[in-house]
Short mmCIF file of C-alpha atoms in Angstrom, two decimals:
data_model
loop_
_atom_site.label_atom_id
_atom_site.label_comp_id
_atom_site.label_asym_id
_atom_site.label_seq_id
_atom_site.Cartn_x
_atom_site.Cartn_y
_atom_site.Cartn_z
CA UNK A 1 0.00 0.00 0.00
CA UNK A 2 1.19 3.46 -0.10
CA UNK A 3 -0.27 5.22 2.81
CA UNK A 4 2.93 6.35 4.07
CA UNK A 5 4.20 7.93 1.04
CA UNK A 6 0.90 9.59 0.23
CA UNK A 7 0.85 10.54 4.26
CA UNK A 8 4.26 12.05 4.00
CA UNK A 9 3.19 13.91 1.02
CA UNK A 10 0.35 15.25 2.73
CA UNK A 11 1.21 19.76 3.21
CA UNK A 12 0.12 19.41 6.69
CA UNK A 13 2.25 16.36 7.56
CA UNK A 14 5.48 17.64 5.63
CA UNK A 15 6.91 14.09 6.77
CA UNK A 16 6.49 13.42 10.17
CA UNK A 17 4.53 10.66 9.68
CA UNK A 18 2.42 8.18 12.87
CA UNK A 19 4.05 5.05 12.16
CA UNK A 20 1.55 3.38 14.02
CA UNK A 21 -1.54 5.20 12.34
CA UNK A 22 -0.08 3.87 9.06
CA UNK A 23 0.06 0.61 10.67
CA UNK A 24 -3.63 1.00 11.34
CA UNK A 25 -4.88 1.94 7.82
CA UNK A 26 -2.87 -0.91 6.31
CA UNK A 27 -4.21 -3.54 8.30
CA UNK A 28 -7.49 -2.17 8.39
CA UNK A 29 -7.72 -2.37 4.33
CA UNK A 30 -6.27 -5.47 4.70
CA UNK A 31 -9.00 -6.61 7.22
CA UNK A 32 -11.84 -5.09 5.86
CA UNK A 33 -11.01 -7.53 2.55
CA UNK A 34 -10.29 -10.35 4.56
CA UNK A 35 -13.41 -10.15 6.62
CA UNK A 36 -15.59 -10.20 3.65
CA UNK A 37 -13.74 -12.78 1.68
CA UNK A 38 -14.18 -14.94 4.80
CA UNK A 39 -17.98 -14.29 5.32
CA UNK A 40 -18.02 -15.51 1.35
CA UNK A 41 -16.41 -18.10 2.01
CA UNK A 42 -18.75 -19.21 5.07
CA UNK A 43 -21.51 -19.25 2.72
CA UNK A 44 -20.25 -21.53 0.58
CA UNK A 45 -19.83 -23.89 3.28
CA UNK A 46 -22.13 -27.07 3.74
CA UNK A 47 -22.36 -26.07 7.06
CA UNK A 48 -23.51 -22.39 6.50
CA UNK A 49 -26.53 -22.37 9.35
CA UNK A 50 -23.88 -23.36 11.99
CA UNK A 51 -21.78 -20.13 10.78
CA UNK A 52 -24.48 -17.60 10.63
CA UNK A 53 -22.56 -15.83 13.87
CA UNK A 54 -19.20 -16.22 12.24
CA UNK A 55 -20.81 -14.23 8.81
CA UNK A 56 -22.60 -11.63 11.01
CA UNK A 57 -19.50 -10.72 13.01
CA UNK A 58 -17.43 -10.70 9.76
CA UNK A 59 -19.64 -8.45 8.00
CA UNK A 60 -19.93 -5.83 11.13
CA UNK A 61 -16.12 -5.93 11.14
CA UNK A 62 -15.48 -5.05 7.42
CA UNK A 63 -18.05 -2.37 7.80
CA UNK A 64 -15.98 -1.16 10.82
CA UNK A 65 -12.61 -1.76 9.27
CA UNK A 66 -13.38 0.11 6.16
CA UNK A 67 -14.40 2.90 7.78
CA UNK A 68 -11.61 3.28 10.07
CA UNK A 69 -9.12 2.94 7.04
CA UNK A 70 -10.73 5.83 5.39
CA UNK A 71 -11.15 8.11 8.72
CA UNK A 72 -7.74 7.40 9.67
CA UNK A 73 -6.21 8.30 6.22
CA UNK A 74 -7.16 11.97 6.68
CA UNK A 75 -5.30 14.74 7.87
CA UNK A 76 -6.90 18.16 7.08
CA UNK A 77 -8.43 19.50 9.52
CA UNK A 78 -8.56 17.51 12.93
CA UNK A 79 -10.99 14.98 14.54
CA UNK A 80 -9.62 13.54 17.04
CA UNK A 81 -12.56 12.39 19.89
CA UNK A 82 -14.31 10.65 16.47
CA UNK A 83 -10.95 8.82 15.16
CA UNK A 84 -9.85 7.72 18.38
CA UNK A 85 -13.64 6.34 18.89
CA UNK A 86 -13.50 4.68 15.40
CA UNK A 87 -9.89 2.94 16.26
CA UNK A 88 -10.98 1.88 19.78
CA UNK A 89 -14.17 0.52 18.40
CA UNK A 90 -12.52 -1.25 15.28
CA UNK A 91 -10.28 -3.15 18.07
CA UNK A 92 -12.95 -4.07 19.69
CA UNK A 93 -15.21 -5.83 16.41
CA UNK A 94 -11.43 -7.18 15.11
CA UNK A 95 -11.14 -8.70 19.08
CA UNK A 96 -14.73 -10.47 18.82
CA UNK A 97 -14.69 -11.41 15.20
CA UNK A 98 -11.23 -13.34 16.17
CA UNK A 99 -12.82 -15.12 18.95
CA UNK A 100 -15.81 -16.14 16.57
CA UNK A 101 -13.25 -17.33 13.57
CA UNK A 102 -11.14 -19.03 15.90
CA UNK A 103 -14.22 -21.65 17.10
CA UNK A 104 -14.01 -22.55 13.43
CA UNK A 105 -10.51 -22.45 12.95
CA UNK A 106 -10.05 -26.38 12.64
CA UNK A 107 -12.50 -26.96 10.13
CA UNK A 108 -12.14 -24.35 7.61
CA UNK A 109 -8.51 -22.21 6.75
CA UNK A 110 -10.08 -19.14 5.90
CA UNK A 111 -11.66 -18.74 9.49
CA UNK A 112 -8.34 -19.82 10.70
CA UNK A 113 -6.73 -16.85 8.30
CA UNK A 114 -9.49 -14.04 8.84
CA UNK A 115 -8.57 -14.76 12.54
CA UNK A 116 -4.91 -14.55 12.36
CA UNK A 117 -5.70 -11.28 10.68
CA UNK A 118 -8.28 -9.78 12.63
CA UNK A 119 -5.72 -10.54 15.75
CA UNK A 120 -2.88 -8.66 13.69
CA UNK A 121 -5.59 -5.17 13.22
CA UNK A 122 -6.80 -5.75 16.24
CA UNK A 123 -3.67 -4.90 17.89
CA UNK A 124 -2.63 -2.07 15.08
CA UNK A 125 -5.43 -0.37 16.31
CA UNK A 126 -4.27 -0.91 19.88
CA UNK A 127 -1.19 0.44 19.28
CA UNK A 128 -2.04 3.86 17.03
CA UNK A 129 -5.30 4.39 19.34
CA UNK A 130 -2.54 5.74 22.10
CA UNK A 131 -1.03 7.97 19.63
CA UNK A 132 -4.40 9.73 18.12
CA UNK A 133 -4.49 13.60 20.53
CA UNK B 1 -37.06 3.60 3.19
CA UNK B 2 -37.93 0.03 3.37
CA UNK B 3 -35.99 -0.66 6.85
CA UNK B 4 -39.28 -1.06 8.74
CA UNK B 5 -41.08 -3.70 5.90
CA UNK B 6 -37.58 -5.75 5.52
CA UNK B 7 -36.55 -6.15 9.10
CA UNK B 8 -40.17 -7.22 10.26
CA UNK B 9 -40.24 -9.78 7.51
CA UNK B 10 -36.55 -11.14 8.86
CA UNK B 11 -37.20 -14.42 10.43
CA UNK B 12 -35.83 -14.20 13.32
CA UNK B 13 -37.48 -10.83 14.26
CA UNK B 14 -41.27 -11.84 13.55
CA UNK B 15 -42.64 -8.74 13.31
CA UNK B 16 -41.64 -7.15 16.60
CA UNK B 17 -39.46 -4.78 15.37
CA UNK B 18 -37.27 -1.84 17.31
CA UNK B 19 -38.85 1.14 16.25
CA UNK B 20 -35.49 3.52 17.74
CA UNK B 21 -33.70 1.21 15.76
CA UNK B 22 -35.62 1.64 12.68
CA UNK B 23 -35.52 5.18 13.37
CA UNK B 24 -31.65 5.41 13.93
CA UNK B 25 -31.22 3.53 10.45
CA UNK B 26 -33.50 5.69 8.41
CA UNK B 27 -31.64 8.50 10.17
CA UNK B 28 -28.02 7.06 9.38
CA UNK B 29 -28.72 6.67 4.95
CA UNK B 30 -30.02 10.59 4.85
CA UNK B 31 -27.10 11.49 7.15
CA UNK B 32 -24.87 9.64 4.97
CA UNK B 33 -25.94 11.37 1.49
CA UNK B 34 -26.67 14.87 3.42
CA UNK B 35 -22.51 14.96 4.55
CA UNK B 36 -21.46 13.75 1.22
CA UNK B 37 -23.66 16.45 -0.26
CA UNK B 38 -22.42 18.85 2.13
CA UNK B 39 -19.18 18.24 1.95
CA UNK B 40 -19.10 18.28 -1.93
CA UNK B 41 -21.52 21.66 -2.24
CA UNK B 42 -18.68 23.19 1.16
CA UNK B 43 -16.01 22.27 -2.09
CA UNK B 44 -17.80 24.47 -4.94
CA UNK B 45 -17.40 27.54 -2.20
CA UNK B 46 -15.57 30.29 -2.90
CA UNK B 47 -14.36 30.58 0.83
CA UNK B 48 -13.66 26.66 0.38
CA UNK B 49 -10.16 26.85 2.11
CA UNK B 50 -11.94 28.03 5.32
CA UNK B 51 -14.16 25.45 5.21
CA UNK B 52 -11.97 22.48 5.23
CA UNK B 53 -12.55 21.48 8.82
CA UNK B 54 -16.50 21.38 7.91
CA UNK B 55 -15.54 19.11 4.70
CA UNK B 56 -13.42 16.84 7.06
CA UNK B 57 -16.23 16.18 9.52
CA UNK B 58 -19.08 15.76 7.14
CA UNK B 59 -16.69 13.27 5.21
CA UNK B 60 -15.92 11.48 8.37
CA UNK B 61 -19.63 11.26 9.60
CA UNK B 62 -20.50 10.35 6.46
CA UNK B 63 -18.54 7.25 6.39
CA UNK B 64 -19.56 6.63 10.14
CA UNK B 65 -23.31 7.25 9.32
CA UNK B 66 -23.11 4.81 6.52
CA UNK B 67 -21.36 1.78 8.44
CA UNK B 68 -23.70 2.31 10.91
CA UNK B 69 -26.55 2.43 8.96
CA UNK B 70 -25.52 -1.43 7.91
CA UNK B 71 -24.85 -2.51 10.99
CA UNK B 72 -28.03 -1.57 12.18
CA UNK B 73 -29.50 -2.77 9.39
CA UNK B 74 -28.55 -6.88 10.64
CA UNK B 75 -30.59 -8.76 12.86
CA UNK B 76 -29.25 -12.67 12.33
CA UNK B 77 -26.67 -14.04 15.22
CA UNK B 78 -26.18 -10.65 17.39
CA UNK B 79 -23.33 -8.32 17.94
CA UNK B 80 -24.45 -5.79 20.70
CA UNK B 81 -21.62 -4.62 21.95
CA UNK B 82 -20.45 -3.39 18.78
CA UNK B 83 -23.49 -2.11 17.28
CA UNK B 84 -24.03 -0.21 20.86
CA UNK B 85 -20.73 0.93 19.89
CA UNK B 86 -21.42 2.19 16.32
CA UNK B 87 -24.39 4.05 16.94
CA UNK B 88 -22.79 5.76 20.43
CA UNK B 89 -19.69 6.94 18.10
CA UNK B 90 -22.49 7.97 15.34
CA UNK B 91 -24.17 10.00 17.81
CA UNK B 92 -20.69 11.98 18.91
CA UNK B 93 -19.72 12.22 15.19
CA UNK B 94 -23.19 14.00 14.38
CA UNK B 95 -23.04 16.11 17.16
CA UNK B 96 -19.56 17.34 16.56
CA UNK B 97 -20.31 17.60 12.55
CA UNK B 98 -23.51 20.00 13.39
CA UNK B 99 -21.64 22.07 15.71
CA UNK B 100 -19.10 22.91 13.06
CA UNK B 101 -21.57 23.26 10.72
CA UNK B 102 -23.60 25.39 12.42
CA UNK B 103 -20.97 28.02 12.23
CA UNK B 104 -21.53 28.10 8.68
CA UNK B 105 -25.06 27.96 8.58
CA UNK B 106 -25.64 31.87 7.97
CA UNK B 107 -23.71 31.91 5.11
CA UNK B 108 -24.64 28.64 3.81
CA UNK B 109 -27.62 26.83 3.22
CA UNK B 110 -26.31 23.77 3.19
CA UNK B 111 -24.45 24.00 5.98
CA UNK B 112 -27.87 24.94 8.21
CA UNK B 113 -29.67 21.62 6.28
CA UNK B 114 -26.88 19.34 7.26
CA UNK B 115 -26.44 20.76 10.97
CA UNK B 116 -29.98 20.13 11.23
CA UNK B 117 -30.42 16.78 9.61
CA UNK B 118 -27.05 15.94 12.06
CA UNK B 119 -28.93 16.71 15.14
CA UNK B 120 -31.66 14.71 14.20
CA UNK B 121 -29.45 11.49 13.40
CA UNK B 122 -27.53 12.17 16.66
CA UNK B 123 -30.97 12.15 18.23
CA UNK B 124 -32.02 8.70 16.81
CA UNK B 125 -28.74 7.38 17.60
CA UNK B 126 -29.28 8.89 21.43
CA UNK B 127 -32.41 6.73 21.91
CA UNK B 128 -31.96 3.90 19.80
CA UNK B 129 -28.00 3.03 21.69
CA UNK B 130 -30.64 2.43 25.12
CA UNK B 131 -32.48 -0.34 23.50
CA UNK B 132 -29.99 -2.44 22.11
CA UNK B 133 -29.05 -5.28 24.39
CA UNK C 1 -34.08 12.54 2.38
CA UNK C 2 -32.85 15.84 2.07
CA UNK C 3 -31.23 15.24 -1.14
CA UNK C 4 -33.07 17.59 -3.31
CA UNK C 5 -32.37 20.76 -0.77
CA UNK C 6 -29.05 19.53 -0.68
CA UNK C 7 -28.26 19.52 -4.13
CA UNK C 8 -30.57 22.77 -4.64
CA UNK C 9 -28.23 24.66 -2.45
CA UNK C 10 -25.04 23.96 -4.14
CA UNK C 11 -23.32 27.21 -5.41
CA UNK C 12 -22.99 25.41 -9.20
CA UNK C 13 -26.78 24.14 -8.83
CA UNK C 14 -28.29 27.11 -7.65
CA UNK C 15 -31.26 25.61 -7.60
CA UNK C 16 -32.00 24.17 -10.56
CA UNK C 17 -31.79 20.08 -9.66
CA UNK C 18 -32.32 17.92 -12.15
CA UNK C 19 -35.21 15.75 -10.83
CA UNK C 20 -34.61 12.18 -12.12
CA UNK C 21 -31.11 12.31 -10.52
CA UNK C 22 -32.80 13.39 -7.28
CA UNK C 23 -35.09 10.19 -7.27
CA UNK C 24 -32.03 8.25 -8.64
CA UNK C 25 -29.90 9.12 -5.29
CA UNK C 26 -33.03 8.56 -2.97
CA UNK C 27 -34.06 5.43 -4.61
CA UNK C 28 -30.09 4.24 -4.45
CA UNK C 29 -29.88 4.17 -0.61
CA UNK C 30 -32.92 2.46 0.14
CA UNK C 31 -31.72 0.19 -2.26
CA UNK C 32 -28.58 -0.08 -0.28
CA UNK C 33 -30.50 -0.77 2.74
CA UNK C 34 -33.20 -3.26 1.46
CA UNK C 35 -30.52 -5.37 0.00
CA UNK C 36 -28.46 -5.07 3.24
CA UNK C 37 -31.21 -6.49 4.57
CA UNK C 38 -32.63 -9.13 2.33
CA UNK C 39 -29.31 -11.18 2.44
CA UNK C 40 -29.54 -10.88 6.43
CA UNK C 41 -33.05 -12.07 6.85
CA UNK C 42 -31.53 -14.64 3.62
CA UNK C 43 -29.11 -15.78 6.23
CA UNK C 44 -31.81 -16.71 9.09
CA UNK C 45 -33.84 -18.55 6.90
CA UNK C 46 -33.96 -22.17 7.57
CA UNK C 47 -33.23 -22.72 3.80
CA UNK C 48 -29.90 -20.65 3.37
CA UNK C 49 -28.00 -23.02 1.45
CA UNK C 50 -30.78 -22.19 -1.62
CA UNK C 51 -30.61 -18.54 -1.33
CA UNK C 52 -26.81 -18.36 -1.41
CA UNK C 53 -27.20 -16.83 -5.10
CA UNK C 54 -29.82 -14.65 -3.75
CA UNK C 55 -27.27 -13.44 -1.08
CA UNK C 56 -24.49 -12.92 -3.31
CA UNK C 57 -26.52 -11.01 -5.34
CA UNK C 58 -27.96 -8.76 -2.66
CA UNK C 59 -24.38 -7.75 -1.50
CA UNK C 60 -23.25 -7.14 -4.94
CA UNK C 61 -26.24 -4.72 -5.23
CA UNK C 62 -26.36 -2.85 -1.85
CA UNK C 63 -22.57 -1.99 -3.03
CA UNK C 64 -23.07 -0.57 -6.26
CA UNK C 65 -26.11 1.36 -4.51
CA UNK C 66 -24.46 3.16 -1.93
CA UNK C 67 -21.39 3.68 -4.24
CA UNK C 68 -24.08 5.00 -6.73
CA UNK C 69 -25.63 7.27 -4.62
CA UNK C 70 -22.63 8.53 -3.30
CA UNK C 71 -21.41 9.30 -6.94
CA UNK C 72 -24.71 10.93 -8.04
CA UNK C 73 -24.79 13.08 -4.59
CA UNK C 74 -21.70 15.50 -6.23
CA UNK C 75 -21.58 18.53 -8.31
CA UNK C 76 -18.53 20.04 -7.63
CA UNK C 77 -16.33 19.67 -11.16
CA UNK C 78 -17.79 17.12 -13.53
CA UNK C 79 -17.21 13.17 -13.82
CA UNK C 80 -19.83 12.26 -16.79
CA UNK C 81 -18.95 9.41 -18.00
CA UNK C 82 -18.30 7.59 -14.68
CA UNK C 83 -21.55 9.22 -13.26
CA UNK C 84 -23.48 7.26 -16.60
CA UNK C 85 -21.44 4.35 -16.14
CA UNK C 86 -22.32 3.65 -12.82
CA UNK C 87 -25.86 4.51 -13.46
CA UNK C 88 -26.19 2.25 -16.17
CA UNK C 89 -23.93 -0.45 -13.89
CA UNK C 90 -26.38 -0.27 -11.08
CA UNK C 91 -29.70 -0.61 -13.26
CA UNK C 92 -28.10 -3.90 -14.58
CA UNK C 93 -27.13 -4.90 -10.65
CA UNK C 94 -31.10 -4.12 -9.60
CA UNK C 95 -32.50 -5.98 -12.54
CA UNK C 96 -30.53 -8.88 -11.98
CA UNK C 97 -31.10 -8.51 -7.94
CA UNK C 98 -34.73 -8.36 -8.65
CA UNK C 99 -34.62 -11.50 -10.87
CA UNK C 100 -33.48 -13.35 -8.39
CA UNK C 101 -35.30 -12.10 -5.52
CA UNK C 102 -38.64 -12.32 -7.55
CA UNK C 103 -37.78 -16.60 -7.48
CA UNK C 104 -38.33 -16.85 -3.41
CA UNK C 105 -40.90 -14.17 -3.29
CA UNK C 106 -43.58 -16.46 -2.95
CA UNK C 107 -42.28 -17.67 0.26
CA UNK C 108 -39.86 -15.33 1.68
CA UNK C 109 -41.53 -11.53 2.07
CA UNK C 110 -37.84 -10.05 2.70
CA UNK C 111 -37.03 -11.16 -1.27
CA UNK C 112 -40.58 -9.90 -2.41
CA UNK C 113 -40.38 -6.37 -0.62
CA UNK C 114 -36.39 -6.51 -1.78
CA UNK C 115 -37.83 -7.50 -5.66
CA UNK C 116 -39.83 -4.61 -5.71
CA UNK C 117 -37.79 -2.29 -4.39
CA UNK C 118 -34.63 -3.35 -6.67
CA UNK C 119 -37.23 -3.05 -9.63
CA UNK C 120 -37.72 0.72 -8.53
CA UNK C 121 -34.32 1.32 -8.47
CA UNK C 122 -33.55 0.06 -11.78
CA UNK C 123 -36.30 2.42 -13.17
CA UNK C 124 -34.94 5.76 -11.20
CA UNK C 125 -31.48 4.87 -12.43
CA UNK C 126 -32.79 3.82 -16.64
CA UNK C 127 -34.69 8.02 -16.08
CA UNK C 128 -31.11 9.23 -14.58
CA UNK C 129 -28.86 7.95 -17.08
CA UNK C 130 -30.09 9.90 -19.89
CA UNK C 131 -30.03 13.13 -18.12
CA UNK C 132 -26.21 13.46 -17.45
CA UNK C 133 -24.34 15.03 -20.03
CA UNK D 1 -3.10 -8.72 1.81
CA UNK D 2 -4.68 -12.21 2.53
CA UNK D 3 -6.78 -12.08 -1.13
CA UNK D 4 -5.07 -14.98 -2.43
CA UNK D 5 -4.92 -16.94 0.86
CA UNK D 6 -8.40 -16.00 1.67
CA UNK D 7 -9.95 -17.04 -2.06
CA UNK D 8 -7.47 -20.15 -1.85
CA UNK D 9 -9.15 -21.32 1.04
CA UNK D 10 -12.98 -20.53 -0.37
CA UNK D 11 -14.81 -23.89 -0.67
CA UNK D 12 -15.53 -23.60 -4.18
CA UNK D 13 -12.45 -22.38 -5.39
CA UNK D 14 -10.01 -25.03 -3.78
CA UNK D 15 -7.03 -23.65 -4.50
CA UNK D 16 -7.51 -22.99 -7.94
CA UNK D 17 -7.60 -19.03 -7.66
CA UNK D 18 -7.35 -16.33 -10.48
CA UNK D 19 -3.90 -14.56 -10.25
CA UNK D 20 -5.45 -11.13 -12.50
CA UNK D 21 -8.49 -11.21 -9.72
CA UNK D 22 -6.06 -11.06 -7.03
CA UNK D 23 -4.04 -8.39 -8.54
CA UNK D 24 -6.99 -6.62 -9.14
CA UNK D 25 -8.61 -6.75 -5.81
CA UNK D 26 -5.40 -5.42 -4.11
CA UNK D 27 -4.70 -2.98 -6.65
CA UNK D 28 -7.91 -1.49 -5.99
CA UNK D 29 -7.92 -1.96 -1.81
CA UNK D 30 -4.61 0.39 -2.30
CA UNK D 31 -5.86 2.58 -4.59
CA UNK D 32 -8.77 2.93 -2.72
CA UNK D 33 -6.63 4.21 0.23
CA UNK D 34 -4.21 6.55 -1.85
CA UNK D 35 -7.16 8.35 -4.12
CA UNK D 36 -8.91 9.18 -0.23
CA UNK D 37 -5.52 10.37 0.86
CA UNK D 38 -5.07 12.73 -2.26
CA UNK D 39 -8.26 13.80 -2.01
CA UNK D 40 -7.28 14.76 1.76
CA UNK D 41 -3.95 15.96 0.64
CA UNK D 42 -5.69 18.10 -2.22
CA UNK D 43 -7.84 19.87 0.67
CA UNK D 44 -4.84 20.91 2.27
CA UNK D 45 -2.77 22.73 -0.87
CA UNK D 46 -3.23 25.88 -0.73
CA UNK D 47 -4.21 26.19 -4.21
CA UNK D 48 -7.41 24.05 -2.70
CA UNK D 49 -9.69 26.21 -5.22
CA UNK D 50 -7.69 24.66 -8.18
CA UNK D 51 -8.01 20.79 -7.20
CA UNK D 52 -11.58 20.76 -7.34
CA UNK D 53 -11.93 18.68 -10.27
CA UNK D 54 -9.07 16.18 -8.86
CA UNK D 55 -10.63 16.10 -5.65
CA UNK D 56 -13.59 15.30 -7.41
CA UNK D 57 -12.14 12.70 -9.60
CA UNK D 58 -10.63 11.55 -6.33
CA UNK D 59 -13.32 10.85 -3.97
CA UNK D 60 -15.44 8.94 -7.61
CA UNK D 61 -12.20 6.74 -7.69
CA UNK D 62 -11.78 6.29 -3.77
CA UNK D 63 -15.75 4.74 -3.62
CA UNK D 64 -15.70 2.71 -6.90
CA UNK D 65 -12.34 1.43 -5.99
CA UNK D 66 -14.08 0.36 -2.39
CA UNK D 67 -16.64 -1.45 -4.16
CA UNK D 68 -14.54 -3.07 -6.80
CA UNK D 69 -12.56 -4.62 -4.46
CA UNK D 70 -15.67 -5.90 -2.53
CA UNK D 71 -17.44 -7.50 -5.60
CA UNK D 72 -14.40 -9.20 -6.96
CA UNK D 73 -13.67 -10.82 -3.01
CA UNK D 74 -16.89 -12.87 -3.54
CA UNK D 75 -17.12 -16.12 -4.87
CA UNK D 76 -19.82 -17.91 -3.62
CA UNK D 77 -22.75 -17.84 -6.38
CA UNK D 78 -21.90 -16.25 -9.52
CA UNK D 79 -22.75 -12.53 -10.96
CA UNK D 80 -20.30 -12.66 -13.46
CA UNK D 81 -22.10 -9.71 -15.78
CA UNK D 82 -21.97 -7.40 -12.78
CA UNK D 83 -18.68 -8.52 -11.68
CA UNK D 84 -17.55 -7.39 -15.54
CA UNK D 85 -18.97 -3.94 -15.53
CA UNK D 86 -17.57 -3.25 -12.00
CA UNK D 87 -13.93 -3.71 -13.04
CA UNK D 88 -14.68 -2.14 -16.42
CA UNK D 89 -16.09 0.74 -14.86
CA UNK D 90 -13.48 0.96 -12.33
CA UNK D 91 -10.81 0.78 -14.84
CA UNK D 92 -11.87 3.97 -16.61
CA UNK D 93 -12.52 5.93 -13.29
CA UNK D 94 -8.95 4.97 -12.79
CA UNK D 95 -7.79 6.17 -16.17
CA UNK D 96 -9.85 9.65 -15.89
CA UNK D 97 -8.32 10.00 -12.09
CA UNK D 98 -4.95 9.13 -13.35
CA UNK D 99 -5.13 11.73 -16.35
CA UNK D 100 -6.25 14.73 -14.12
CA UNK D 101 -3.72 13.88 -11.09
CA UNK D 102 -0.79 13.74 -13.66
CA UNK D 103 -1.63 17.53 -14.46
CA UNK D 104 -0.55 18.88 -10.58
CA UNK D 105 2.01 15.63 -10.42
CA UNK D 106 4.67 18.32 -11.27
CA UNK D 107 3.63 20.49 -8.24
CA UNK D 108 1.82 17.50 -5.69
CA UNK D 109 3.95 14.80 -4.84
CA UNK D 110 0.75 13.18 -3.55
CA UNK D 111 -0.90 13.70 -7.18
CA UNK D 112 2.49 12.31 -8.56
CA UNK D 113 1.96 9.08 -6.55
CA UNK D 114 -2.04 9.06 -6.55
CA UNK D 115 -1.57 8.95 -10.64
CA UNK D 116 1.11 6.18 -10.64
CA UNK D 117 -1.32 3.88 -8.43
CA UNK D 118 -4.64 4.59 -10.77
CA UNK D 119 -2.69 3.93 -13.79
CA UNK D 120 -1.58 0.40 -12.06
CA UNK D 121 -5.28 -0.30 -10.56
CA UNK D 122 -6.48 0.39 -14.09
CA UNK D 123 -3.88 -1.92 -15.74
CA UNK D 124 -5.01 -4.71 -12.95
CA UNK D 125 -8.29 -3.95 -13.93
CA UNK D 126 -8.29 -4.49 -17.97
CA UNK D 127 -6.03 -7.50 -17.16
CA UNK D 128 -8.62 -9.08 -14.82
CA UNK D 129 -11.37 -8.04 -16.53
CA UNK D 130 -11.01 -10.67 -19.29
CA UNK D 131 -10.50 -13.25 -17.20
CA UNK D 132 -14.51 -13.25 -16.09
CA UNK D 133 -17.16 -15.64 -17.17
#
């Protein structure tokens, strides 16, 4: 991705980029696609009425990890309180959408992925949430 | 909007709908298109480079309204801690987009339309976050 | 919605709104929201495993709707032939969503009220498509 | 990105995944990111009142992009027609974005960067595009 080059570019950053906010966009693209590819791929399972939770929380958490890319990629201006609510909630849905993919790690590799990765956001967010004033 | 028709026909919801829910969704879609519009028409102004705090909050509650407005919109398996969530950080993000655009409201009519169409989605998000359990 | 006083106060609009693209942005979020729906009330039904084309098909939709409406919503500068395309894109998206739906409407009111509504959609978008120049 | 992991691991694909759909649904996750950041970056110059049109071009990019990337994650069902027009459409969005960033690339490192990435999300784009059935 190139958030950090189009973040340093940015006239009100002039290069002093958040490492950890670019942390957070990046996996939170990366999240949001692996959330829905993994409530796809639920669907197509033969077991699809035991996964209904699994698709619900995955669908929730791509909302919630698209948004946060998007809000988190801006810099004019400032909007702090509303960012740092939108990282600290996206941490949150990553958290519980792990727990939920993790049940069905076993059986199927793309829970056992989309879990991995909603771990890895959860804890970008985590991180860059700290540095948001 | 449909909201009311499609989540009393879901099956698990039989008709007993949440009417502050309903309200809080139909509220989130025209907040949505209102702070894209707003943001867009703050753009075309002459004064635009004063207004580029009001573009960055209608941009950023636009994105909130519209994830929230989804989330909302999902009644199989449950997810109430984070749709509690969405709609409490929906509420701030209105309320903080209408007070900036009430500053411009004088001069612009679409700044007075989209302060007041905030308040009212920060409203339905106010008494719809109590019912959801 | 408050899309037509929206638009109407724009400073390049000043108020003359062209009409079909008004009903084409209102009838694209409830779109987005009945089709949001539909493939979550598709999910609870006991027989999800038939309506996973009907689900795909309502996720592919709700997306081009909100990305529709979000297009159609701005004035500032000009984007013509992406405006049409997407348009035209999301007729195609409703008709095919309605198709679908229209199969299980006999026995599922989410897909009937979702058939209709994707039918009215295609409609508002086949009147908006001619008007932008 | 997980893409190809993710689509790997999708019950109907087993392992047999489309390389051009995976470049194209990262290539339009990142270009997603960077046309929201240069629309972001564009509100900042001061020469704001002369970006209108890119910021325009921008945000159109940022939101087909977004829902580009979502459509060609799925793979349960089939929508191929739809799945077509999306990466058509999003090709020439990319093209027009490119083409209009390249004209402050000169001045806006961001722009410089912003039309780089749109010229490889359209490339990714015509590449994948004839590789759906």
């Amino acid at each position: 991705m190139h958030a950090r080059d189009m973040i340093s570019a940015h006239p009100d950053v002039k290069g002093s980029v958040s490492e950890p906010l670019i942390g957070c966009i990046e996996a939170c693209y990366d999240c949001a696609q692996t959330c829905i590819s993994c409530a796809d791929a639920c669907m197509a399972e033969q077991s699809v009425a035991e996964l209904r939770q699994c698709i619900r929380l995955d669908l929730d958490c791509a909302d919630i990890c698209a948004m946060t890319g998007a809000l988190a990629s801006r810099r004019s201006g400032a909007n702090p309180e509303i960012l740092r609510g939108a990282i600290a909630l996206c941490a949150v849905a990553c958290r519980l959408c792990a727990d939920e993919c993790e049940k069905h790690a076993a059986h199927h590799e793309h829970c056992r992925i989309c879990a991995e990765e909603c771990r890895a956001c959860e804890q970008a967010c985590v991180t860059a949430v700290r540095t948001v004033h």
